């Protein structure tokens, strides 16, 4: 199939960007979205043009490095799918596809589709861990964990930190990301001693980074490639309130 | 390509005595650094996967000043995150006869008797601490209704010792290490540099004292100095272009260290994983693994007769060949990876492969779904089935998966002693980047175990002994820093100024195909000789005709790739040379000339029971042999029948 792409090009953080039109020919339905961009870039390099910069690494939907807004939807319209796992069989000949970076003030554009998501790392630094140095751990069976709690923890822990939730949120909120970590660790006995302080410091850091507040629009969970539930935000708020009292 | 023989390696620094006491002995003998002095000592850690992330975090906890680098935008992205199936540990929570000794035995045997006994025993000992550590960090391992940890079986083992977190065990363990690392960053003990790629090692007065890195956003070339350097930069499977590695995985860090004096051990030991999604077209950019854990419940088969193009459901059971169950009744679908991969290749070579090009076999869950119910299968493997569906557009609940072997892991890597120190003093190597524990074939669920063993427990205990002398290291020689920086700038300048008419990716693809065809699942003297002719020709053409757009002083992904491909050429040559010199078959290294009557790998212990450690020299590689002695496990022909 042949496609028309409209891609956000921005050479550096300080320069203005614009949408630029490209045509790609003979796209196979079995290609992934990023493989289609690889083909475009090979052509651009040979023509001496600047290839489109985009982040990607594992290309199997788990590292969380890739992410672009495709036709207005973070990671594209396919449900529970990262950009790298989106395949061209979901497009048809003649389609016009717009491709933009995550847009949120705390995620400044570095180049083209590449944004700076280090704010997420700083939120984790603010308390997204259990304070247990190597070698200090008791036997793994010392504390049984009810299966339901372990499953809840896992469902939240599956977050890949891609930032689609922020890109989709009209407020640019990182509540789904932050709530997922608070829920993951707070659901487990090992994470409980720091549960209150964690919620407080992580939420404060999230605000400090310039992410917006949550108004329950649910756009985040709709685009989340791992299907993280809005419940994690409720839990974050509950833990935060308790900690702030 | 010619090589010459150098001095054999006689001392690996493993203590003498009963094997179960060696690690305790070493830890006790290692000198300690007092806490006040640790604050004055600095360590660079390159790479933030399971090994590098856990090492940086633990060294930070101990009080060293740590500087950590990764090429991704965050340390959480390192490719350990993609490991699916699980992590082995000799906990014997099942009471099914497991023990440290059995994990040790299985690993030595699985590695086809080409790993060091002392190292493997230590790995098995430490494995139990890893599970404790991960649970304490909040890693949400799978649990049973009683609240205890669940386990499953993996290839090459007859006990159930693999701990897992659905099909995302690597992700959860890496996030544990990442969170520990972020905690240290917040505490100020670790300084993190993401989007930085190591391009050169700084060796001053014979010691590794720093690295030259490129800031991948601004292009700035920076030197960072320290008292010791740890490389945790992963494997080099991407030399094949198509592999299950992440796109960014590369050999540059360890290859640069090799050029600066670190020996490279067993480069030809490559693991071809039997269960990957087959290639679908020429544009393919990477391959995706389907976890080995699927072989617990999936049955591997091909049609009994050649050229049978009926859809799988239309082929009755008696016209199917469940060839692993047929050939290896004792282990069935859970034979080690090298054996399962070759068996798949054999049935496809016979013309019984399925799917496009006949390069695939079925992995069928119909029996498991009938036996356990769809829900139970979904619970265990849901994310893998979903991933398969995304990529192929086929529903594996309704029809069998198609799978084919693909490059997955490299057992070879920089040579290290028992302390994980390379032949360059002060240069330590951990995780997949070193060669030490898996011999010629790694067992499933052992990579996560080794990475975390190295990073949480082994390196932090051994590096202090080296750093105890740091007072006497003296200042870093400025000339060595300047030379390293100049070398980096020159190479970048060279790549940018060729201005040819082929992209780096197109060369990488061609190199990868050549390696797959001539140095892949099956190797012969003729194929390797051919590869050794072709690689230098292709490399010469690369340096004459490659096209890299843009400049150094910007985010330039074309430049990043070209630099990595350039190093892959050199590594590929050494891999082929190593494969050519090792005329036996062992583990993942299958020389067609060396097989038994059943077509199984035939070792030659008389001539090849050694580690081949290669030294870089201007006139050609120099081979140093480290003889392998087996005091505990009797060397035997592996049998999984």
GROMACS .gro file of C-alpha atoms in nm, chain A:
model
  245
    1UNK     CA    1   0.000   0.000   0.000
    2UNK     CA    2   0.102   0.363  -0.044
    3UNK     CA    3   0.070   0.614   0.236
    4UNK     CA    4   0.104   0.985   0.294
    5UNK     CA    5   0.269   1.074   0.622
    6UNK     CA    6   0.255   1.409   0.795
    7UNK     CA    7   0.531   1.412   1.050
    8UNK     CA    8   0.630   1.667   1.312
    9UNK     CA    9   0.983   1.786   1.233
   10UNK     CA   10   1.169   1.993   1.487
   11UNK     CA   11   1.544   2.010   1.468
   12UNK     CA   12   1.619   2.103   1.826
   13UNK     CA   13   1.438   2.198   2.149
   14UNK     CA   14   1.468   2.570   2.082
   15UNK     CA   15   1.373   2.580   1.716
   16UNK     CA   16   1.013   2.590   1.602
   17UNK     CA   17   0.875   2.273   1.444
   18UNK     CA   18   0.629   2.201   1.166
   19UNK     CA   19   0.438   1.919   1.003
   20UNK     CA   20   0.616   1.788   0.692
   21UNK     CA   21   0.456   1.566   0.429
   22UNK     CA   22   0.621   1.244   0.302
   23UNK     CA   23   0.509   0.965   0.073
   24UNK     CA   24   0.598   0.601   0.137
   25UNK     CA   25   0.537   0.336  -0.127
   26UNK     CA   26   0.492  -0.041  -0.118
   27UNK     CA   27   0.425  -0.069   0.252
   28UNK     CA   28   0.364  -0.433   0.346
   29UNK     CA   29   0.076  -0.510   0.583
   30UNK     CA   30   0.313  -0.729   0.789
   31UNK     CA   31   0.545  -0.438   0.866
   32UNK     CA   32   0.539  -0.279   1.207
   33UNK     CA   33   0.478   0.094   1.220
   34UNK     CA   34   0.841   0.155   1.311
   35UNK     CA   35   0.963  -0.065   1.024
   36UNK     CA   36   0.759   0.155   0.793
   37UNK     CA   37   0.943   0.458   0.939
   38UNK     CA   38   1.275   0.271   0.896
   39UNK     CA   39   1.201   0.245   0.524
   40UNK     CA   40   1.123   0.617   0.508
   41UNK     CA   41   1.446   0.698   0.692
   42UNK     CA   42   1.665   0.481   0.471
   43UNK     CA   43   1.540   0.685   0.179
   44UNK     CA   44   1.595   1.016   0.358
   45UNK     CA   45   1.953   0.923   0.452
   46UNK     CA   46   2.041   0.829   0.093
   47UNK     CA   47   1.892   1.156  -0.028
   48UNK     CA   48   2.120   1.338   0.218
   49UNK     CA   49   1.821   1.451   0.424
   50UNK     CA   50   1.787   1.432   0.796
   51UNK     CA   51   1.607   1.109   0.893
   52UNK     CA   52   1.312   1.137   1.130
   53UNK     CA   53   1.438   1.091   1.485
   54UNK     CA   54   1.225   0.865   1.702
   55UNK     CA   55   1.290   0.670   2.020
   56UNK     CA   56   1.263   0.292   2.012
   57UNK     CA   57   1.458  -0.002   2.144
   58UNK     CA   58   1.315  -0.345   2.226
   59UNK     CA   59   1.047  -0.331   1.956
   60UNK     CA   60   0.846  -0.589   2.141
   61UNK     CA   61   0.626  -0.364   2.348
   62UNK     CA   62   0.798  -0.382   2.685
   63UNK     CA   63   1.083  -0.130   2.714
   64UNK     CA   64   0.851   0.170   2.687
   65UNK     CA   65   1.094   0.372   2.479
   66UNK     CA   66   0.883   0.419   2.166
   67UNK     CA   67   0.576   0.632   2.150
   68UNK     CA   68   0.419   0.874   1.909
   69UNK     CA   69   0.080   1.025   1.860
   70UNK     CA   70  -0.063   0.862   1.548
   71UNK     CA   71  -0.369   1.026   1.394
   72UNK     CA   72  -0.429   1.206   1.719
   73UNK     CA   73  -0.409   0.896   1.942
   74UNK     CA   74  -0.112   0.807   2.162
   75UNK     CA   75   0.038   0.482   2.017
   76UNK     CA   76  -0.236   0.481   1.752
   77UNK     CA   77  -0.589   0.348   1.756
   78UNK     CA   78  -0.513  -0.016   1.821
   79UNK     CA   79  -0.606  -0.093   2.183
   80UNK     CA   80  -0.343  -0.196   2.439
   81UNK     CA   81  -0.062  -0.172   2.185
   82UNK     CA   82   0.267   0.017   2.180
   83UNK     CA   83   0.374   0.194   1.863
   84UNK     CA   84   0.632  -0.078   1.790
   85UNK     CA   85   0.365  -0.348   1.808
   86UNK     CA   86   0.124  -0.160   1.584
   87UNK     CA   87   0.128  -0.323   1.243
   88UNK     CA   88   0.049  -0.176   0.906
   89UNK     CA   89  -0.231  -0.425   0.845
   90UNK     CA   90  -0.448  -0.178   1.038
   91UNK     CA   91  -0.398   0.086   0.767
   92UNK     CA   92  -0.514   0.091   0.407
   93UNK     CA   93  -0.384   0.213   0.075
   94UNK     CA   94  -0.407   0.589   0.033
   95UNK     CA   95  -0.434   0.667   0.406
   96UNK     CA   96  -0.297   0.995   0.535
   97UNK     CA   97  -0.126   0.938   0.870
   98UNK     CA   98  -0.025   1.219   1.104
   99UNK     CA   99   0.260   1.147   1.341
  100UNK     CA  100   0.347   1.374   1.632
  101UNK     CA  101   0.555   1.352   1.949
  102UNK     CA  102   0.409   1.327   2.300
  103UNK     CA  103   0.297   1.679   2.378
  104UNK     CA  104   0.318   1.787   2.742
  105UNK     CA  105   0.516   2.065   2.906
  106UNK     CA  106   0.710   1.824   3.133
  107UNK     CA  107   0.812   1.623   2.822
  108UNK     CA  108   1.000   1.881   2.611
  109UNK     CA  109   1.076   1.782   2.251
  110UNK     CA  110   1.444   1.703   2.196
  111UNK     CA  111   1.419   1.641   1.823
  112UNK     CA  112   1.132   1.542   1.591
  113UNK     CA  113   0.944   1.267   1.775
  114UNK     CA  114   1.196   1.231   2.058
  115UNK     CA  115   1.096   1.382   2.391
  116UNK     CA  116   1.264   1.408   2.730
  117UNK     CA  117   1.081   1.188   2.983
  118UNK     CA  118   1.335   1.216   3.264
  119UNK     CA  119   1.059   1.365   3.483
  120UNK     CA  120   0.931   1.007   3.523
  121UNK     CA  121   1.267   0.896   3.663
  122UNK     CA  122   1.258   1.180   3.913
  123UNK     CA  123   0.911   1.075   4.028
  124UNK     CA  124   1.048   0.727   4.098
  125UNK     CA  125   1.345   0.883   4.279
  126UNK     CA  126   1.098   1.056   4.508
  127UNK     CA  127   0.988   0.726   4.661
  128UNK     CA  128   0.906   0.465   4.397
  129UNK     CA  129   1.104   0.190   4.569
  130UNK     CA  130   1.130  -0.027   4.877
  131UNK     CA  131   1.432   0.071   5.087
  132UNK     CA  132   1.610  -0.261   5.108
  133UNK     CA  133   1.982  -0.273   5.036
  134UNK     CA  134   2.127  -0.583   4.870
  135UNK     CA  135   2.188  -0.862   5.115
  136UNK     CA  136   1.942  -0.741   5.377
  137UNK     CA  137   1.647  -0.950   5.266
  138UNK     CA  138   1.478  -1.225   5.472
  139UNK     CA  139   1.385  -1.557   5.311
  140UNK     CA  140   1.138  -1.505   5.027
  141UNK     CA  141   0.883  -1.729   5.199
  142UNK     CA  142   0.907  -1.547   5.531
  143UNK     CA  143   0.602  -1.338   5.445
  144UNK     CA  144   0.332  -1.512   5.240
  145UNK     CA  145   0.148  -1.270   5.011
  146UNK     CA  146  -0.216  -1.343   4.929
  147UNK     CA  147  -0.246  -1.422   4.560
  148UNK     CA  148  -0.500  -1.145   4.507
  149UNK     CA  149  -0.261  -0.884   4.647
  150UNK     CA  150   0.025  -1.019   4.434
  151UNK     CA  151  -0.196  -1.006   4.125
  152UNK     CA  152  -0.309  -0.649   4.199
  153UNK     CA  153   0.053  -0.548   4.249
  154UNK     CA  154   0.149  -0.709   3.921
  155UNK     CA  155  -0.134  -0.544   3.729
  156UNK     CA  156  -0.002  -0.205   3.838
  157UNK     CA  157   0.366  -0.299   3.808
  158UNK     CA  158   0.322  -0.388   3.442
  159UNK     CA  159   0.345  -0.013   3.356
  160UNK     CA  160   0.622   0.040   3.102
  161UNK     CA  161   0.674   0.411   3.167
  162UNK     CA  162   0.615   0.510   2.806
  163UNK     CA  163   0.428   0.831   2.888
  164UNK     CA  164   0.126   0.774   2.664
  165UNK     CA  165  -0.100   0.850   2.962
  166UNK     CA  166   0.050   1.196   2.990
  167UNK     CA  167   0.028   1.258   2.617
  168UNK     CA  168  -0.339   1.160   2.609
  169UNK     CA  169  -0.446   1.354   2.917
  170UNK     CA  170  -0.601   1.695   2.850
  171UNK     CA  171  -0.436   1.813   3.174
  172UNK     CA  172  -0.100   1.652   3.099
  173UNK     CA  173  -0.129   1.459   3.423
  174UNK     CA  174   0.105   1.178   3.525
  175UNK     CA  175  -0.144   1.034   3.771
  176UNK     CA  176  -0.176   0.696   3.599
  177UNK     CA  177   0.201   0.647   3.597
  178UNK     CA  178   0.247   0.765   3.956
  179UNK     CA  179  -0.060   0.583   4.081
  180UNK     CA  180   0.059   0.260   3.919
  181UNK     CA  181   0.384   0.263   4.118
  182UNK     CA  182   0.211   0.364   4.440
  183UNK     CA  183  -0.040   0.082   4.391
  184UNK     CA  184   0.222  -0.175   4.296
  185UNK     CA  185   0.438  -0.123   4.602
  186UNK     CA  186   0.155  -0.039   4.842
  187UNK     CA  187  -0.030  -0.363   4.762
  188UNK     CA  188   0.255  -0.576   4.893
  189UNK     CA  189   0.355  -0.626   5.255
  190UNK     CA  190   0.713  -0.542   5.160
  191UNK     CA  191   0.609  -0.198   5.038
  192UNK     CA  192   0.378  -0.109   5.326
  193UNK     CA  193   0.619   0.050   5.575
  194UNK     CA  194   0.683   0.333   5.329
  195UNK     CA  195   0.335   0.342   5.182
  196UNK     CA  196   0.225   0.678   5.325
  197UNK     CA  197   0.550   0.867   5.277
  198UNK     CA  198   0.585   0.726   4.926
  199UNK     CA  199   0.246   0.853   4.815
  200UNK     CA  200   0.316   1.195   4.955
  201UNK     CA  201   0.663   1.248   4.808
  202UNK     CA  202   0.583   1.100   4.469
  203UNK     CA  203   0.272   1.312   4.424
  204UNK     CA  204   0.462   1.622   4.532
  205UNK     CA  205   0.735   1.546   4.281
  206UNK     CA  206   0.476   1.493   4.009
  207UNK     CA  207   0.337   1.840   4.080
  208UNK     CA  208   0.684   1.989   4.094
  209UNK     CA  209   0.762   1.854   3.746
  210UNK     CA  210   0.468   2.050   3.607
  211UNK     CA  211   0.228   1.763   3.536
  212UNK     CA  212  -0.137   1.861   3.565
  213UNK     CA  213  -0.395   1.728   3.805
  214UNK     CA  214  -0.637   1.443   3.737
  215UNK     CA  215  -0.997   1.523   3.651
  216UNK     CA  216  -1.104   1.164   3.583
  217UNK     CA  217  -1.142   1.194   3.207
  218UNK     CA  218  -0.996   0.845   3.164
  219UNK     CA  219  -0.806   0.920   2.842
  220UNK     CA  220  -0.493   0.777   3.005
  221UNK     CA  221  -0.625   0.428   3.065
  222UNK     CA  222  -0.781   0.425   2.718
  223UNK     CA  223  -0.440   0.457   2.551
  224UNK     CA  224  -0.232   0.268   2.807
  225UNK     CA  225  -0.057  -0.016   2.622
  226UNK     CA  226  -0.068  -0.227   2.938
  227UNK     CA  227  -0.427  -0.145   3.027
  228UNK     CA  228  -0.349   0.004   3.368
  229UNK     CA  229  -0.679   0.076   3.538
  230UNK     CA  230  -0.800   0.411   3.671
  231UNK     CA  231  -0.828   0.237   4.010
  232UNK     CA  232  -0.461   0.313   4.067
  233UNK     CA  233  -0.538   0.683   4.069
  234UNK     CA  234  -0.812   0.638   4.327
  235UNK     CA  235  -0.568   0.447   4.540
  236UNK     CA  236  -0.300   0.713   4.495
  237UNK     CA  237  -0.545   0.980   4.609
  238UNK     CA  238  -0.653   0.774   4.908
  239UNK     CA  239  -0.294   0.709   5.012
  240UNK     CA  240  -0.202   1.073   4.960
  241UNK     CA  241  -0.494   1.197   5.165
  242UNK     CA  242  -0.415   0.959   5.447
  243UNK     CA  243  -0.051   1.067   5.442
  244UNK     CA  244  -0.141   1.436   5.438
  245UNK     CA  245  -0.374   1.425   5.736
   0.00000   0.00000   0.00000
